[in-house]
Phi, psi and omega in degrees: 000143178246149175238133181284133180258115180284077181310317175294331170284311178301317174301315172296313180299332171290322173305317177291312187288333174297304178300320173300310177299320176307294173315320180283334174284336180282320175287322174301315169310325176277297184291336181257310183286340187084015178281121182268119186277145173278185189283336167280342171292316178289336175287328183292342180271349176296320178294340179287317190294327181266315187292307188298312181302310187294315181291328175295329175302313185289323179296321184288328181255023195304321190257003185254343187285139159314139190302317169301320172304313176307305184309310191289322171293323178295321184281339174288314182295319182301306187298324179295316177299317180307313179299315188289335171275343163294316174307313181290327168295317176294319179292323173307315186287331175284323179283340172277349186079026181279329177214166176274160183279172185285161182296338184292330169292330189229347185283160182234123191288174188259312180282042183272138169257169179289325163319302176311312184286346177283331181277345185282160172278157171301131171263122186261145183271138185304340184270353171271128176269126186260329181210142171226141173234132193031038175095002188237139181287170165301323176298315173296321188287326185295312186293323169300310191292319185295325170293318185291322178296312171308320177288314181296322179294313174303321174298327176295324169296325188281328182288316180299319185287323173295320177298322178281342179271000000 
Protein backbone atom coordinates (compact mmCIF):
# COMPACT_ATOMS: atom_id res chain seq x y z
CA UNK A 1 0.00 0.00 0.00
CA UNK A 2 1.35 3.41 -0.91
CA UNK A 3 0.35 6.71 0.56
CA UNK A 4 0.30 9.81 -1.54
CA UNK A 5 1.96 12.77 0.09
CA UNK A 6 0.38 16.14 -0.56
CA UNK A 7 3.75 17.79 -1.13
CA UNK A 8 2.08 21.04 -2.17
CA UNK A 9 0.35 21.43 1.20
CA UNK A 10 3.40 20.23 3.14
CA UNK A 11 5.60 22.85 1.46
CA UNK A 12 3.03 25.60 2.11
CA UNK A 13 2.64 24.45 5.72
CA UNK A 14 6.41 24.51 6.25
CA UNK A 15 6.52 28.02 4.78
CA UNK A 16 3.82 29.12 7.22
CA UNK A 17 5.56 27.59 10.25
CA UNK A 18 8.92 29.06 9.23
CA UNK A 19 7.33 32.49 8.78
CA UNK A 20 5.45 32.31 12.06
CA UNK A 21 8.55 31.28 14.03
CA UNK A 22 10.53 34.07 12.37
CA UNK A 23 8.09 36.90 13.13
CA UNK A 24 7.55 35.62 16.67
CA UNK A 25 11.32 35.57 17.10
CA UNK A 26 11.58 39.15 15.85
CA UNK A 27 8.84 40.32 18.20
CA UNK A 28 10.37 38.36 21.08
CA UNK A 29 13.80 39.85 20.48
CA UNK A 30 12.20 43.29 20.61
CA UNK A 31 9.84 42.96 23.56
CA UNK A 32 11.67 40.35 25.63
CA UNK A 33 15.28 40.71 24.47
CA UNK A 34 15.28 44.50 24.32
CA UNK A 35 16.57 44.86 20.74
CA UNK A 36 15.17 48.05 19.22
CA UNK A 37 14.21 47.73 15.55
CA UNK A 38 15.21 50.37 13.04
CA UNK A 39 12.98 51.67 10.24
CA UNK A 40 14.12 48.95 7.81
CA UNK A 41 13.64 46.25 10.46
CA UNK A 42 10.03 47.32 10.87
CA UNK A 43 9.51 47.41 7.11
CA UNK A 44 10.90 43.86 6.80
CA UNK A 45 8.08 42.65 9.05
CA UNK A 46 5.35 43.74 6.60
CA UNK A 47 5.53 40.61 4.40
CA UNK A 48 4.96 38.53 7.55
CA UNK A 49 2.07 40.71 8.74
CA UNK A 50 0.37 40.58 5.33
CA UNK A 51 1.50 37.22 3.97
CA UNK A 52 1.01 34.91 6.94
CA UNK A 53 -2.72 35.66 7.45
CA UNK A 54 -3.33 35.13 3.72
CA UNK A 55 -1.31 31.91 3.76
CA UNK A 56 -3.20 30.72 6.86
CA UNK A 57 -6.47 31.35 5.02
CA UNK A 58 -5.23 29.38 2.01
CA UNK A 59 -4.18 26.49 4.27
CA UNK A 60 -7.54 26.47 6.06
CA UNK A 61 -9.51 26.58 2.80
CA UNK A 62 -7.05 24.35 0.93
CA UNK A 63 -9.53 21.96 -0.70
CA UNK A 64 -12.38 24.46 -0.95
CA UNK A 65 -10.70 27.27 -2.88
CA UNK A 66 -11.18 27.45 -6.63
CA UNK A 67 -7.86 26.60 -8.26
CA UNK A 68 -7.50 30.07 -9.79
CA UNK A 69 -8.03 31.73 -6.40
CA UNK A 70 -5.49 29.34 -4.88
CA UNK A 71 -2.87 30.23 -7.50
CA UNK A 72 -3.51 33.97 -7.13
CA UNK A 73 -3.29 33.84 -3.32
CA UNK A 74 -0.15 31.70 -3.30
CA UNK A 75 1.50 33.93 -5.90
CA UNK A 76 0.70 37.03 -3.84
CA UNK A 77 2.17 35.45 -0.70
CA UNK A 78 5.27 34.30 -2.61
CA UNK A 79 5.71 37.80 -4.05
CA UNK A 80 5.40 39.34 -0.58
CA UNK A 81 8.15 37.11 0.78
CA UNK A 82 10.32 37.72 -2.30
CA UNK A 83 9.94 41.42 -1.48
CA UNK A 84 10.92 40.55 2.11
CA UNK A 85 14.06 38.80 0.86
CA UNK A 86 14.93 41.91 -1.15
CA UNK A 87 14.37 44.14 1.89
CA UNK A 88 16.56 41.90 4.05
CA UNK A 89 19.31 41.92 1.43
CA UNK A 90 19.07 45.69 1.06
CA UNK A 91 19.23 46.14 4.84
CA UNK A 92 22.25 43.84 5.04
CA UNK A 93 23.95 45.96 2.39
CA UNK A 94 23.26 49.07 4.47
CA UNK A 95 24.74 47.36 7.52
CA UNK A 96 27.89 46.39 5.61
CA UNK A 97 28.19 49.91 4.18
CA UNK A 98 27.66 48.86 0.55
CA UNK A 99 25.07 51.63 0.06
CA UNK A 100 23.41 54.29 2.20
CA UNK A 101 20.24 53.58 4.12
CA UNK A 102 17.04 55.58 3.84
CA UNK A 103 16.99 59.01 5.45
CA UNK A 104 14.33 57.78 7.90
CA UNK A 105 17.10 55.76 9.53
CA UNK A 106 19.51 58.63 9.95
CA UNK A 107 17.64 61.89 9.36
CA UNK A 108 16.79 64.40 12.06
CA UNK A 109 13.62 66.44 11.81
CA UNK A 110 13.70 70.23 11.94
CA UNK A 111 10.93 71.49 14.20
CA UNK A 112 11.50 69.26 17.21
CA UNK A 113 10.97 70.53 20.72
CA UNK A 114 12.70 69.17 23.81
CA UNK A 115 9.38 67.75 25.06
CA UNK A 116 8.95 65.80 21.85
CA UNK A 117 12.52 64.54 22.05
CA UNK A 118 12.01 63.28 25.60
CA UNK A 119 8.92 61.29 24.55
CA UNK A 120 10.66 59.49 21.68
CA UNK A 121 11.80 55.90 21.83
CA UNK A 122 15.49 55.39 21.08
CA UNK A 123 16.07 55.42 17.33
CA UNK A 124 18.48 52.84 16.01
CA UNK A 125 20.30 53.57 12.78
CA UNK A 126 19.73 51.10 9.97
CA UNK A 127 23.50 50.68 9.64
CA UNK A 128 23.87 49.58 13.29
CA UNK A 129 24.03 45.83 13.82
CA UNK A 130 22.73 44.94 17.27
CA UNK A 131 23.20 41.19 16.97
CA UNK A 132 25.21 38.85 14.76
CA UNK A 133 25.28 35.08 14.78
CA UNK A 134 27.95 33.29 12.73
CA UNK A 135 28.80 36.65 11.18
CA UNK A 136 25.29 37.24 9.83
CA UNK A 137 22.99 39.95 11.16
CA UNK A 138 19.29 39.53 11.80
CA UNK A 139 18.60 41.38 8.53
CA UNK A 140 20.78 38.84 6.73
CA UNK A 141 18.93 35.96 8.34
CA UNK A 142 15.64 37.57 7.38
CA UNK A 143 16.81 37.73 3.75
CA UNK A 144 17.73 34.03 3.85
CA UNK A 145 14.53 32.98 5.63
CA UNK A 146 12.30 35.06 3.33
CA UNK A 147 14.05 33.51 0.32
CA UNK A 148 13.50 30.03 1.80
CA UNK A 149 9.80 30.80 2.35
CA UNK A 150 9.54 32.06 -1.24
CA UNK A 151 11.21 28.86 -2.44
CA UNK A 152 8.83 26.68 -0.40
CA UNK A 153 5.83 28.56 -1.78
CA UNK A 154 7.20 28.21 -5.31
CA UNK A 155 7.61 24.48 -4.75
CA UNK A 156 4.06 24.29 -3.44
CA UNK A 157 2.79 25.97 -6.61
CA UNK A 158 4.93 23.63 -8.73
CA UNK A 159 3.69 20.53 -6.90
CA UNK A 160 0.08 21.71 -7.26
CA UNK A 161 0.62 22.26 -10.98
CA UNK A 162 2.03 18.74 -11.36
CA UNK A 163 -0.85 17.24 -9.36
CA UNK A 164 -3.46 18.91 -11.56
CA UNK A 165 -1.86 18.02 -14.89
